[in-house]
Coordinates of C-alpha atoms and ligand atoms in Angstrom, one line a residue:
M1 CA 0.0 0.0 0.0
D2 CA 1.2 3.5 -0.8
Q3 CA -0.1 6.9 -1.7
H4 CA -1.9 5.5 -4.7
T5 CA -3.9 2.8 -2.9
D6 CA -7.6 3.0 -3.9
I7 CA -9.9 2.7 -0.8
Y8 CA -13.2 0.9 -0.9
G9 CA -15.5 -0.2 1.9
V10 CA -18.8 -1.0 3.4
I11 CA -21.1 1.2 5.4
G12 CA -23.7 -0.2 7.7
H13 CA -24.6 -0.9 11.3
P14 CA -23.9 -3.2 13.0
L15 CA -21.1 -4.7 10.8
T16 CA -19.7 -7.3 13.2
H17 CA -20.3 -10.2 10.9
S18 CA -19.7 -8.7 7.4
L19 CA -17.8 -11.1 5.1
S20 CA -17.5 -8.4 2.4
P21 CA -14.0 -7.3 3.5
I22 CA -12.6 -10.8 3.3
M23 CA -14.2 -11.4 -0.1
Q24 CA -13.3 -8.1 -1.8
N25 CA -9.7 -8.0 -0.5
A26 CA -9.1 -11.5 -1.8
A27 CA -10.4 -10.3 -5.2
F28 CA -8.1 -7.3 -5.2
V29 CA -5.1 -9.4 -4.3
E30 CA -6.0 -12.0 -7.0
K31 CA -6.2 -9.3 -9.6
G32 CA -3.0 -7.6 -8.4
L33 CA -4.8 -4.3 -7.7
N34 CA -3.4 -1.6 -5.4
A35 CA -6.6 -1.4 -3.5
I36 CA -8.1 -2.1 -0.1
Y37 CA -11.6 -2.7 1.2
L38 CA -12.5 -1.7 4.8
A39 CA -15.5 -2.0 7.1
F40 CA -16.9 1.4 8.3
D41 CA -19.5 0.7 11.0
T42 CA -21.6 3.8 11.1
E43 CA -25.1 4.9 12.0
N44 CA -24.6 8.3 10.2
V45 CA -25.0 7.7 6.5
E46 CA -25.0 11.4 5.7
D47 CA -21.6 12.1 7.3
A48 CA -20.3 8.8 5.8
L49 CA -21.1 10.0 2.3
K50 CA -19.5 13.4 3.0
G51 CA -16.4 11.5 4.1
M52 CA -16.5 9.4 1.0
R53 CA -16.6 12.5 -1.2
A54 CA -14.0 14.5 0.8
L55 CA -11.5 11.6 0.9
G56 CA -12.1 10.3 -2.6
L57 CA -13.0 6.8 -1.6
K58 CA -13.5 4.9 -4.8
G59 CA -16.5 2.7 -4.0
M60 CA -18.8 1.7 -1.2
S61 CA -21.0 -1.2 -0.4
V62 CA -24.1 -0.2 1.5
T63 CA -25.9 -2.5 3.9
I64 CA -28.6 -2.5 6.6
P65 CA -29.9 0.0 7.7
H66 CA -28.7 2.5 5.0
K67 CA -29.8 0.9 1.7
S68 CA -32.8 3.3 1.3
S69 CA -31.7 6.3 3.2
V70 CA -28.6 6.7 1.1
I71 CA -30.6 7.3 -2.1
P72 CA -31.3 11.1 -1.7
L73 CA -27.6 11.6 -0.9
L74 CA -26.3 10.4 -4.3
D75 CA -25.8 12.3 -7.5
Q76 CA -27.4 9.6 -9.7
V77 CA -29.2 6.2 -9.1
D78 CA -29.6 3.7 -11.9
D79 CA -33.1 2.8 -12.8
P80 CA -33.4 -0.7 -11.3
A81 CA -32.1 0.5 -7.9
K82 CA -34.5 3.4 -8.1
Q83 CA -37.4 1.0 -8.8
I84 CA -36.3 -1.4 -6.0
G85 CA -35.9 1.6 -3.7
A86 CA -32.5 0.3 -2.4
V87 CA -28.9 0.9 -3.2
N88 CA -26.2 -1.6 -2.1
T89 CA -23.3 -0.2 -4.2
I90 CA -21.9 3.2 -4.8
V91 CA -19.4 4.0 -7.5
N92 CA -17.3 7.2 -7.2
D93 CA -17.0 8.3 -10.8
R94 CA -14.6 11.2 -10.6
G95 CA -16.5 12.9 -7.8
R96 CA -20.0 11.8 -8.8
L97 CA -21.5 9.2 -6.5
I98 CA -23.7 6.8 -8.5
G99 CA -25.9 4.2 -6.9
Y100 CA -26.7 0.6 -8.0
N101 CA -28.4 -2.5 -6.7
T102 CA -26.5 -5.7 -7.3
D103 CA -28.6 -7.8 -4.8
A104 CA -31.2 -8.5 -7.4
F105 CA -28.7 -9.4 -10.1
G106 CA -26.8 -11.6 -7.6
A107 CA -30.0 -13.6 -6.7
L108 CA -30.9 -14.0 -10.4
E109 CA -27.5 -15.3 -11.3
A110 CA -27.4 -17.7 -8.4
L111 CA -30.8 -19.1 -9.4
K112 CA -29.9 -19.4 -13.0
E113 CA -27.1 -21.8 -12.1
K114 CA -29.8 -24.3 -11.2
T115 CA -32.9 -23.3 -13.2
Q116 CA -34.5 -21.2 -15.8
V117 CA -36.9 -18.4 -14.6
F118 CA -39.0 -17.4 -17.6
G119 CA -42.6 -18.6 -17.3
K120 CA -42.0 -20.4 -14.0
T121 CA -44.4 -20.1 -11.1
C122 CA -42.6 -18.6 -8.2
L123 CA -43.5 -18.1 -4.5
I124 CA -41.6 -15.4 -2.7
L125 CA -41.6 -15.7 1.1
G126 CA -41.1 -12.3 2.9
A127 CA -41.8 -8.7 2.1
G128 CA -38.6 -6.8 3.1
G129 CA -35.9 -5.2 1.0
A130 CA -34.5 -8.5 -0.3
A131 CA -38.0 -9.7 -1.3
R132 CA -38.5 -6.5 -3.2
A133 CA -35.2 -6.7 -5.1
I134 CA -35.7 -10.4 -6.0
G135 CA -39.4 -9.9 -6.9
Y136 CA -38.5 -7.0 -9.1
I137 CA -35.9 -8.9 -11.2
L138 CA -37.9 -12.1 -11.4
K139 CA -40.9 -10.3 -12.7
K140 CA -38.7 -8.6 -15.3
Q141 CA -37.5 -12.0 -16.3
G142 CA -41.0 -13.2 -16.9
A143 CA -41.7 -15.3 -13.8
D144 CA -45.2 -15.7 -12.6
L145 CA -45.1 -14.5 -9.0
T146 CA -47.0 -15.0 -5.8
L147 CA -46.0 -13.4 -2.5
A148 CA -46.5 -14.7 1.1
N149 CA -45.7 -12.8 4.2
R150 CA -46.3 -12.9 7.9
S151 CA -47.7 -9.4 8.1
R152 CA -50.6 -8.9 5.7
V153 CA -50.2 -5.1 5.3
R154 CA -46.5 -5.3 4.3
G155 CA -47.1 -8.3 2.1
E156 CA -50.0 -6.7 0.2
E157 CA -48.0 -3.5 -0.3
L158 CA -45.2 -5.4 -2.0
A159 CA -47.6 -7.7 -3.9
N160 CA -49.3 -4.5 -5.2
F161 CA -45.9 -3.2 -6.4
L162 CA -45.1 -6.5 -8.1
E163 CA -48.7 -6.8 -9.4
C164 CA -49.0 -10.3 -8.1
P165 CA -51.3 -12.2 -5.7
F166 CA -50.7 -12.2 -1.9
I167 CA -51.3 -15.2 0.3
P168 CA -50.9 -15.4 4.1
L169 CA -47.9 -17.5 5.3
E170 CA -50.3 -20.1 6.7
K171 CA -51.5 -20.9 3.2
V172 CA -48.1 -21.7 1.7
A173 CA -48.9 -25.4 1.7
D174 CA -51.9 -24.8 -0.6
V175 CA -49.9 -23.6 -3.6
Q176 CA -47.7 -25.7 -5.9
V177 CA -44.9 -23.7 -7.6
D178 CA -41.8 -24.3 -9.7
L179 CA -39.6 -22.0 -7.5
L180 CA -39.8 -21.2 -3.8
I181 CA -37.6 -18.3 -2.6
Q182 CA -37.1 -17.7 1.1
T183 CA -36.1 -14.1 1.7
T184 CA -36.7 -13.6 5.5
S185 CA -34.1 -14.0 8.2
V186 CA -35.8 -17.1 9.6
G187 CA -33.2 -19.9 10.0
M188 CA -30.2 -17.6 10.2
Y189 CA -27.5 -18.2 12.8
P190 CA -28.0 -18.6 15.7
N191 CA -31.6 -19.8 15.0
N192 CA -30.4 -22.6 12.7
N193 CA -33.3 -24.9 13.7
E194 CA -36.0 -22.6 12.5
S195 CA -37.8 -22.8 9.1
I196 CA -40.6 -20.7 7.8
V197 CA -41.9 -23.5 5.6
P198 CA -43.6 -26.6 7.0
S199 CA -42.1 -29.7 5.3
D200 CA -45.5 -30.8 4.0
A201 CA -45.6 -27.6 1.9
L202 CA -42.6 -28.8 -0.1
N203 CA -42.8 -30.8 -3.3
P204 CA -39.9 -32.6 -4.9
V205 CA -40.3 -30.8 -8.2
T206 CA -39.9 -27.4 -6.5
V207 CA -36.6 -25.6 -6.8
V208 CA -36.0 -24.1 -3.3
M209 CA -33.7 -21.1 -2.7
D210 CA -32.9 -19.6 0.7
I211 CA -31.1 -16.3 0.7
V212 CA -29.7 -16.9 4.2
Y213 CA -26.0 -17.9 3.9
N214 CA -25.1 -18.4 7.5
P215 CA -25.5 -21.4 7.9
I216 CA -24.7 -22.3 4.3
E217 CA -27.4 -25.0 4.5
T218 CA -30.4 -23.8 6.4
K219 CA -33.0 -26.1 7.9
L220 CA -35.3 -25.3 5.0
L221 CA -32.7 -26.4 2.5
T222 CA -31.8 -29.6 4.4
T223 CA -35.5 -30.5 4.4
A224 CA -35.9 -29.7 0.8
K225 CA -32.8 -31.7 -0.2
D226 CA -34.0 -34.7 1.8
L227 CA -37.2 -34.6 -0.2
G228 CA -35.3 -34.5 -3.5
C229 CA -35.7 -30.8 -4.4
V230 CA -33.0 -28.9 -6.2
T231 CA -31.7 -26.3 -3.8
V232 CA -29.9 -23.0 -4.1
N233 CA -28.2 -21.6 -1.0
G234 CA -27.6 -18.0 -0.1
L235 CA -23.9 -18.1 -0.6
G236 CA -24.2 -17.9 -4.4
M237 CA -26.3 -14.7 -4.2
F238 CA -23.9 -13.1 -1.7
I239 CA -20.8 -13.9 -3.9
R240 CA -22.6 -12.8 -7.1
Q241 CA -23.7 -9.5 -5.7
G242 CA -20.1 -8.9 -4.5
A243 CA -18.7 -10.0 -7.9
E244 CA -20.9 -7.5 -9.6
Q245 CA -19.8 -4.7 -7.3
F246 CA -16.2 -5.6 -8.0
K247 CA -16.9 -5.3 -11.7
L248 CA -18.7 -1.9 -11.3
W249 CA -15.7 -0.5 -9.3
T250 CA -12.8 -1.9 -11.3
G251 CA -14.2 -2.6 -14.8
L252 CA -12.7 -6.1 -14.5
E253 CA -14.3 -9.5 -14.3
A254 CA -14.4 -10.7 -10.7
P255 CA -12.3 -13.7 -9.6
F256 CA -15.4 -15.5 -8.7
E257 CA -13.9 -18.8 -7.5
T258 CA -11.4 -17.1 -5.2
M259 CA -14.2 -15.0 -3.7
R260 CA -16.4 -18.0 -3.1
S261 CA -13.6 -20.1 -1.5
V262 CA -12.5 -17.4 1.0
V263 CA -16.1 -16.8 2.1
E264 CA -16.8 -20.5 2.4
E265 CA -13.7 -21.0 4.4
A266 CA -14.7 -18.1 6.8
L267 CA -18.2 -19.5 7.2
R268 CA -16.9 -23.0 7.9
K269 CA -14.4 -21.7 10.5
A270 CA -17.3 -19.7 12.2
E271 CA -19.4 -22.9 12.3
Ligands
ATR301 P1 -34.6 -7.2 4.5 O1 -34.7 -5.8 4.1 O2 -33.2 -7.7 4.8 O3 -35.3 -8.2 3.6 P2 -36.6 -6.7 6.6 O4 -37.0 -5.5 5.9 O5 -36.4 -6.6 8.0 O6 -35.3 -7.3 6.0 O7 -37.7 -7.9 6.2 C1 -37.7 -9.0 6.9 C2 -38.8 -10.0 6.4 O8 -38.7 -11.2 7.1 C3 -40.2 -9.5 6.5 O9 -41.0 -10.0 5.4 C4 -40.6 -10.1 7.8 O10 -42.0 -10.3 7.9 P3 -43.0 -9.2 8.5 O11 -43.2 -8.2 7.3 O12 -44.2 -9.9 8.9 O13 -42.3 -8.5 9.6 C5 -39.9 -11.4 7.7 N1 -39.7 -12.1 9.0 C6 -38.7 -11.8 9.9 N2 -38.8 -12.6 11.0 C7 -39.8 -13.5 10.7 C8 -40.4 -14.6 11.4 N3 -39.9 -15.0 12.6 N4 -41.5 -15.2 10.9 C9 -41.9 -14.8 9.7 N5 -41.5 -13.8 9.0 C10 -40.4 -13.1 9.5

């Protein structure tokens, strides 16, 4: 590192368990870039953005709770991120801060490793930011969506935005779909034994994706696998959204396998 080192980072709060620094720094090393990626744990997104501008930081990941509140602080936001209402990536383009959303792209790419999306019936569980991003991109790709959520108000609001039917969580067993996508935090460490889907709601022909990546295999995915379902874990989405960030920042293809293996290793150590 020297006076030319490019500085990147992630802003969010709390950032105790972020795996982005390990992943992005491994990518910089692999590509031989004079760059570093740091974790900036902050509750003050406005000051963080002023700092980014003043110090000329090259790029920033944005995570909970700043993905929406960062939008009015940027010079430009690309259209999908605007529609989704969440930015998870900032590019500093010679002083202009431009916002993107790579979460949606990451989820789609991870899913496409295992299945096509066009024309498929798809049940999304949850109505938070992740559900909105995934619903938005799957609709664009021609999937036939249904949304289920614990709270009806929030669920119906997102279903309206996605122009799709809403069903209460208790009715999940009544619908048969090609794809089931779990976007809530249920099953995330340390609640590894929880699952939002009763096992009788699963069908072997359904492809089941869980966006939780800690643990890598959630209870939902273990149950689905045992039944014979094709499964997609949350790690693929996490790595793909990070790889897309790397590409936006550097203009280079991301060293995907390196990124995957350092994150997998970190997660296995934590387990
Ligand atoms: P994110 O932006 O990361 O997606 P979020 O906005 O906090 O996170 O959304 C969390 C989602 O998980 C919501 O759909 C929430 O359901 P409610 O709208 O009913 O709150 C869902 N969720 C969280 N914990 C849950 C639980 N124990 N059971 C069912 N749904 C849960």
